[in-house]
mmCIF file with all atom_site columns, C-alpha atoms in Angstrom:
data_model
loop_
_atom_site.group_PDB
_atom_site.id
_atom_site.type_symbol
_atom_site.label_atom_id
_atom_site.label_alt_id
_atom_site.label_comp_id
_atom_site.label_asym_id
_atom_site.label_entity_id
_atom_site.label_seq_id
_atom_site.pdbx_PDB_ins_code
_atom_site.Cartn_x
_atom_site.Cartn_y
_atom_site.Cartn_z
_atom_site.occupancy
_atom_site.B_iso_or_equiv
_atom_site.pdbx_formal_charge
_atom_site.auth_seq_id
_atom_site.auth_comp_id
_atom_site.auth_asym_id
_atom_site.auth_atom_id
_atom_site.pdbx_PDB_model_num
ATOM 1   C CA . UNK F 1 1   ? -59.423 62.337  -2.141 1.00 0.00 ? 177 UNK F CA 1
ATOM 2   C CA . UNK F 1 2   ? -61.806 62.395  0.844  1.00 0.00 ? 178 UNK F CA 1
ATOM 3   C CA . UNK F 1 3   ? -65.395 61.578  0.198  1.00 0.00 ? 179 UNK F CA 1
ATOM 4   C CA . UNK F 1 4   ? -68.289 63.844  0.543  1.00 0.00 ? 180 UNK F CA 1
ATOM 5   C CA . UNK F 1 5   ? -69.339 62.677  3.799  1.00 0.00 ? 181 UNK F CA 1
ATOM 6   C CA . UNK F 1 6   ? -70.278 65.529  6.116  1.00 0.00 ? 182 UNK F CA 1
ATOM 7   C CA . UNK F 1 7   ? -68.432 66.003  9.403  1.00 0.00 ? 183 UNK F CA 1
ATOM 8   C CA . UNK F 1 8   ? -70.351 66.138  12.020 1.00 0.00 ? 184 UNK F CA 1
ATOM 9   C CA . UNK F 1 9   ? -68.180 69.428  12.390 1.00 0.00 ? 185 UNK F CA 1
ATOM 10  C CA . UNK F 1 10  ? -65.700 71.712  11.108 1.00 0.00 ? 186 UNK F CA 1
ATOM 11  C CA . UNK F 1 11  ? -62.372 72.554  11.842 1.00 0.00 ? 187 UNK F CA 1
ATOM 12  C CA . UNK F 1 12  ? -62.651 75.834  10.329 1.00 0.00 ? 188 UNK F CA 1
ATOM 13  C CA . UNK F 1 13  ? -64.137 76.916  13.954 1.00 0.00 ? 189 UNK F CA 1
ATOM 14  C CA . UNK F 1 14  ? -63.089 80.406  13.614 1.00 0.00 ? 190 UNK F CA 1
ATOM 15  C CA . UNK F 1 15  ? -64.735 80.841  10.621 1.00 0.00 ? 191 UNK F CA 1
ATOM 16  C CA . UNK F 1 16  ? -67.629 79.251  11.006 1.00 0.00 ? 192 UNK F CA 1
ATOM 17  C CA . UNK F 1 17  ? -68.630 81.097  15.058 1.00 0.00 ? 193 UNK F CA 1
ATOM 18  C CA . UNK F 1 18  ? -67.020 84.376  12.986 1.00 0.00 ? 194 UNK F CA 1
ATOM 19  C CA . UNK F 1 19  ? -64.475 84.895  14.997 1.00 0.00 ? 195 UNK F CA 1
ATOM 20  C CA . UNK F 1 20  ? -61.298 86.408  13.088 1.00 0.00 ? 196 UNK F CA 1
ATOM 21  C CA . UNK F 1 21  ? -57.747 85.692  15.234 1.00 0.00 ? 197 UNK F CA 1
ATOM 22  C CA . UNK F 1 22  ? -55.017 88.284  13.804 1.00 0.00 ? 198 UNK F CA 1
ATOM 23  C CA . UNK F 1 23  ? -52.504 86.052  14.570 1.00 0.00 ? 199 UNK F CA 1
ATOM 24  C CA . UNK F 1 24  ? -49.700 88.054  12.153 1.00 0.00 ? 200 UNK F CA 1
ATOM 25  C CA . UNK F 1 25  ? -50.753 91.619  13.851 1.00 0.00 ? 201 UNK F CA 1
ATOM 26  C CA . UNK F 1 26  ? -50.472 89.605  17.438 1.00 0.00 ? 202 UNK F CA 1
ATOM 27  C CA . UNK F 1 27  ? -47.009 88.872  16.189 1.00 0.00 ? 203 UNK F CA 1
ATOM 28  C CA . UNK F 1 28  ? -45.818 92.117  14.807 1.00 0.00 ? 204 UNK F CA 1
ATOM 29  C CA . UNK F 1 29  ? -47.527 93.812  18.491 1.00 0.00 ? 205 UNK F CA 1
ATOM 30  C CA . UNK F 1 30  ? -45.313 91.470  20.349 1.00 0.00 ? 206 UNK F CA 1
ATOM 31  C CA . UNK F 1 31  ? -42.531 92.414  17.971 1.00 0.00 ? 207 UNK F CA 1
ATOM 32  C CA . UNK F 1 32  ? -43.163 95.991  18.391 1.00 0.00 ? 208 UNK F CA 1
ATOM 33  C CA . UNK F 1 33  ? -43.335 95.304  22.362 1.00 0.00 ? 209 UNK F CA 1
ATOM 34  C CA . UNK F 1 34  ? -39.853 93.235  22.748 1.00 0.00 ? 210 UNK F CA 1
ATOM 35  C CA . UNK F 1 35  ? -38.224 96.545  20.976 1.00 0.00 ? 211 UNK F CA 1
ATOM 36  C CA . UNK F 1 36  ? -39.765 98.852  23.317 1.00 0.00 ? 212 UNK F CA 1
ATOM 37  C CA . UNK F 1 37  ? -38.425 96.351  26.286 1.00 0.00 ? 213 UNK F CA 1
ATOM 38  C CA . UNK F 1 38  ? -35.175 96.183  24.633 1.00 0.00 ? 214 UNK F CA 1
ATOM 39  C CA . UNK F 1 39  ? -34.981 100.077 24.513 1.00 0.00 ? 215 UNK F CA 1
ATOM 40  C CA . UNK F 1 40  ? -32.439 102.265 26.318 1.00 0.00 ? 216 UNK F CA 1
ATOM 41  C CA . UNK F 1 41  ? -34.116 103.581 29.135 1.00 0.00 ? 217 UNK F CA 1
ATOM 42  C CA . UNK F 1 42  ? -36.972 101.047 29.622 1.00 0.00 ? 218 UNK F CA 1
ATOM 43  C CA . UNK F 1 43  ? -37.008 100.891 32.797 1.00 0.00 ? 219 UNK F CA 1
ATOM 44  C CA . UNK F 1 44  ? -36.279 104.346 34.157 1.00 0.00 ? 220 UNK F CA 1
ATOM 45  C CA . UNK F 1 45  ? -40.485 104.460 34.721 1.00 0.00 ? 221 UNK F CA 1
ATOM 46  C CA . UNK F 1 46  ? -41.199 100.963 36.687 1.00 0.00 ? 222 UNK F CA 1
ATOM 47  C CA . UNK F 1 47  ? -44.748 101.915 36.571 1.00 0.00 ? 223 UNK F CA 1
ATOM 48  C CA . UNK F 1 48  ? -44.974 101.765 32.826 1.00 0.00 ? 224 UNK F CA 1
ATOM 49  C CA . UNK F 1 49  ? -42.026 98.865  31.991 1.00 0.00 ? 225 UNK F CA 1
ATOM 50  C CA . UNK F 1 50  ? -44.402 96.472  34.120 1.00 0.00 ? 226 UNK F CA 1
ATOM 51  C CA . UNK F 1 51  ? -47.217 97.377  32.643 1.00 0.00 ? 227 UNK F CA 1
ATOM 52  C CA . UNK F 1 52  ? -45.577 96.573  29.053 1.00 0.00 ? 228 UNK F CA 1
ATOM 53  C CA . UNK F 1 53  ? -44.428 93.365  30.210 1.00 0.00 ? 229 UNK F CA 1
ATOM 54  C CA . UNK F 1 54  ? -47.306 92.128  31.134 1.00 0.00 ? 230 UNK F CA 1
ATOM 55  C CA . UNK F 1 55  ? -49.339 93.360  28.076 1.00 0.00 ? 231 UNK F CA 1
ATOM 56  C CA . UNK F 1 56  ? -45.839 91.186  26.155 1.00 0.00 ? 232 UNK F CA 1
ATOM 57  C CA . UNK F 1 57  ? -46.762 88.242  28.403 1.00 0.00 ? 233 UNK F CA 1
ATOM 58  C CA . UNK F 1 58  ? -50.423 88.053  27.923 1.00 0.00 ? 234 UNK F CA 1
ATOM 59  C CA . UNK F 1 59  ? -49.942 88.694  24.041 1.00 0.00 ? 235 UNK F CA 1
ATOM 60  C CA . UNK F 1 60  ? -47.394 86.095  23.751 1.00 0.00 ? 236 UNK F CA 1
ATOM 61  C CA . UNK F 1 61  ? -49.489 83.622  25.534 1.00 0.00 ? 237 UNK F CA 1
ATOM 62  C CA . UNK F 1 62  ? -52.336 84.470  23.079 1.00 0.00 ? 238 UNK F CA 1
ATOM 63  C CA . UNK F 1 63  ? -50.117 83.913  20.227 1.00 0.00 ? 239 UNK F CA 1
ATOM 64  C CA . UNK F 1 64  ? -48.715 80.175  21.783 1.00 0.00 ? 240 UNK F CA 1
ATOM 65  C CA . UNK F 1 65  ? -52.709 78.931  22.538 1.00 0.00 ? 241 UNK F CA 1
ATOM 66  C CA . UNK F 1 66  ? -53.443 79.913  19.073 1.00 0.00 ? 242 UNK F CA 1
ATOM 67  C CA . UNK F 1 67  ? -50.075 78.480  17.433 1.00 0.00 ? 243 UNK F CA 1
ATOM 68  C CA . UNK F 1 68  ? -51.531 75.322  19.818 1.00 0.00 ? 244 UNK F CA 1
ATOM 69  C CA . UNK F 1 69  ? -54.833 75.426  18.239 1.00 0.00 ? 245 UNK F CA 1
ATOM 70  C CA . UNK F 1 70  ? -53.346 75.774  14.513 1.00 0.00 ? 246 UNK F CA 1
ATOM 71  C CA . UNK F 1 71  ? -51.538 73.074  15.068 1.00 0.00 ? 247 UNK F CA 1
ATOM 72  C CA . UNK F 1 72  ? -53.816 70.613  16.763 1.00 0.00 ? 248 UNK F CA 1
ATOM 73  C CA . UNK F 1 73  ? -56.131 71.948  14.083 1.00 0.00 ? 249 UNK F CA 1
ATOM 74  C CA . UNK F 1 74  ? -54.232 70.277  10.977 1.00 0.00 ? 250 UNK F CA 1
ATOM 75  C CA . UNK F 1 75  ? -52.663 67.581  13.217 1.00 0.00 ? 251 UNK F CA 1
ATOM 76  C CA . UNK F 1 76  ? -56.541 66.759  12.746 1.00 0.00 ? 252 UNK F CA 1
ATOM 77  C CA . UNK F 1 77  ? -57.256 67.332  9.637  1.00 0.00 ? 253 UNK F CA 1
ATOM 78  C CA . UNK F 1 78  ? -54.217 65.583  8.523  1.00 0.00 ? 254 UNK F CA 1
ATOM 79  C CA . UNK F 1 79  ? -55.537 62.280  10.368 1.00 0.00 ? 255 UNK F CA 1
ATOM 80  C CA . UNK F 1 80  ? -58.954 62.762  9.219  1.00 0.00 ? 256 UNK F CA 1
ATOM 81  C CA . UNK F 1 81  ? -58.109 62.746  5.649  1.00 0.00 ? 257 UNK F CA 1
ATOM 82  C CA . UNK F 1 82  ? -55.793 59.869  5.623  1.00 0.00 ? 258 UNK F CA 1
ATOM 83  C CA . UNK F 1 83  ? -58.675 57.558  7.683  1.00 0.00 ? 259 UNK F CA 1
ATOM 84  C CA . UNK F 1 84  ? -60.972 58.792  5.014  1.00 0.00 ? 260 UNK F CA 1
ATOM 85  C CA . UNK F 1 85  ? -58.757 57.275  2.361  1.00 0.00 ? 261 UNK F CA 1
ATOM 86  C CA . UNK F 1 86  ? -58.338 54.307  3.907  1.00 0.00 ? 262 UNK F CA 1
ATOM 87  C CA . UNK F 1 87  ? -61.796 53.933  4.780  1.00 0.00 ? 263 UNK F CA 1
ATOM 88  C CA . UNK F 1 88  ? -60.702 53.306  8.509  1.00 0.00 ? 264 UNK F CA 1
ATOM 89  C CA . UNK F 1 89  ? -64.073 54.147  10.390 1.00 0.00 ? 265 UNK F CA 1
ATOM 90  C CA . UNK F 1 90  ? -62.734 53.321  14.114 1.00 0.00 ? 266 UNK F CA 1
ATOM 91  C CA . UNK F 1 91  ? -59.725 56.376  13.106 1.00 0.00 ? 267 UNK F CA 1
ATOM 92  C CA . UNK F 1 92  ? -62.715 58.521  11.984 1.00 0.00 ? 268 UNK F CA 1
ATOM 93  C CA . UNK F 1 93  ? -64.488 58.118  14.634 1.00 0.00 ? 269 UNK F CA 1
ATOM 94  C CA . UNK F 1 94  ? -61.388 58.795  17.326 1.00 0.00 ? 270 UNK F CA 1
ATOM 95  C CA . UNK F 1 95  ? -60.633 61.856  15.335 1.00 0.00 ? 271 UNK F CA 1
ATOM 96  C CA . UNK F 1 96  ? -64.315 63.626  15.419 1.00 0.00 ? 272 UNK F CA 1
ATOM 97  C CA . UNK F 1 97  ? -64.243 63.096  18.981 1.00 0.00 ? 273 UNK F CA 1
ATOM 98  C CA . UNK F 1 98  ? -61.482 64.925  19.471 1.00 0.00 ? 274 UNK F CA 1
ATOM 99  C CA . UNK F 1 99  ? -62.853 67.835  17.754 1.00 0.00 ? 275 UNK F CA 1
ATOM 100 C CA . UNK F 1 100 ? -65.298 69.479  20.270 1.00 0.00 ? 276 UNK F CA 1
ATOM 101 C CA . UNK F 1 101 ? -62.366 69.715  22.620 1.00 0.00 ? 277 UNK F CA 1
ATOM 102 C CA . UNK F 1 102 ? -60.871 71.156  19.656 1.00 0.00 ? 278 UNK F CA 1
ATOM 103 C CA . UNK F 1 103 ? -63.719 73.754  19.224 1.00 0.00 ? 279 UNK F CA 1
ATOM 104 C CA . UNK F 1 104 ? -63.952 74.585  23.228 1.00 0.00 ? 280 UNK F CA 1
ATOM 105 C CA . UNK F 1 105 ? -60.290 76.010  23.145 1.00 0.00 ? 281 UNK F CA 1
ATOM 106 C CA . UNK F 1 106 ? -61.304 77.820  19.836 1.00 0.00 ? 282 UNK F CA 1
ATOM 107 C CA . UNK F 1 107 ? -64.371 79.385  22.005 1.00 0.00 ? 283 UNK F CA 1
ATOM 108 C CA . UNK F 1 108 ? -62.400 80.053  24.665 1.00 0.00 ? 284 UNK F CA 1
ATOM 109 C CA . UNK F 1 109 ? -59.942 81.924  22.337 1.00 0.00 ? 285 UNK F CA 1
ATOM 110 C CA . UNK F 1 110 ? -62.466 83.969  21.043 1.00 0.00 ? 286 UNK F CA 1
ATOM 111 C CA . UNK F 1 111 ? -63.368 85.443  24.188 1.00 0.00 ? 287 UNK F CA 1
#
């Protein structure tokens, strides 16, 4: 059970600046984008089979650095809660430093 201290911040970052990442609809575009690579006749127009797999890259990549920032997220959280139960202040400490770093990549994400 953690204690009602107040973090100096939250981990809910996306939440909390109001961003929203659609990280399922990211998915089911890149899903939607590997089919239309995979299609017969994809690239019998250059032009337009680049320009797909480039939008595919740079959605993928947006889906990794937020997978990333999911994960580094509750790799936080996780360590925050079990320092709070054992009262471990130095672990506490370590982990809320690491969470503005934490928050820049969320910023950045947003934009």
């Amino acid at each position: 059970m953690r204690p009602a201290t107040a973090w100096p911040t939250s981990l809910s970052a996306s939440t909390r600046w109001g961003g929203i990442f659609d990280v399922e609809g990211l998915r089911r575009q890149l899903d939607h984008l590997d089919a239309q690579t995979s299609a017969a006749g994809f690239w019998d127009d250059p032009e337009r089979a680049q320009k797909l797999v480039q939008e595919r890259a740079g959605v993928e990549a947006t889906v990794k650095r937020l997978d990333r920032l999911e994960k580094e997220a509750k790799d936080l959280d996780e360590l925050l809660e079990l320092a709070s139960i054992e009262e471990d202040q130095s672990m506490i400490s370590d982990v809320t430093s690491q969470i503005p770093s934490l928050e820049d990549g969320v910023r950045q994400a947003e934009i």
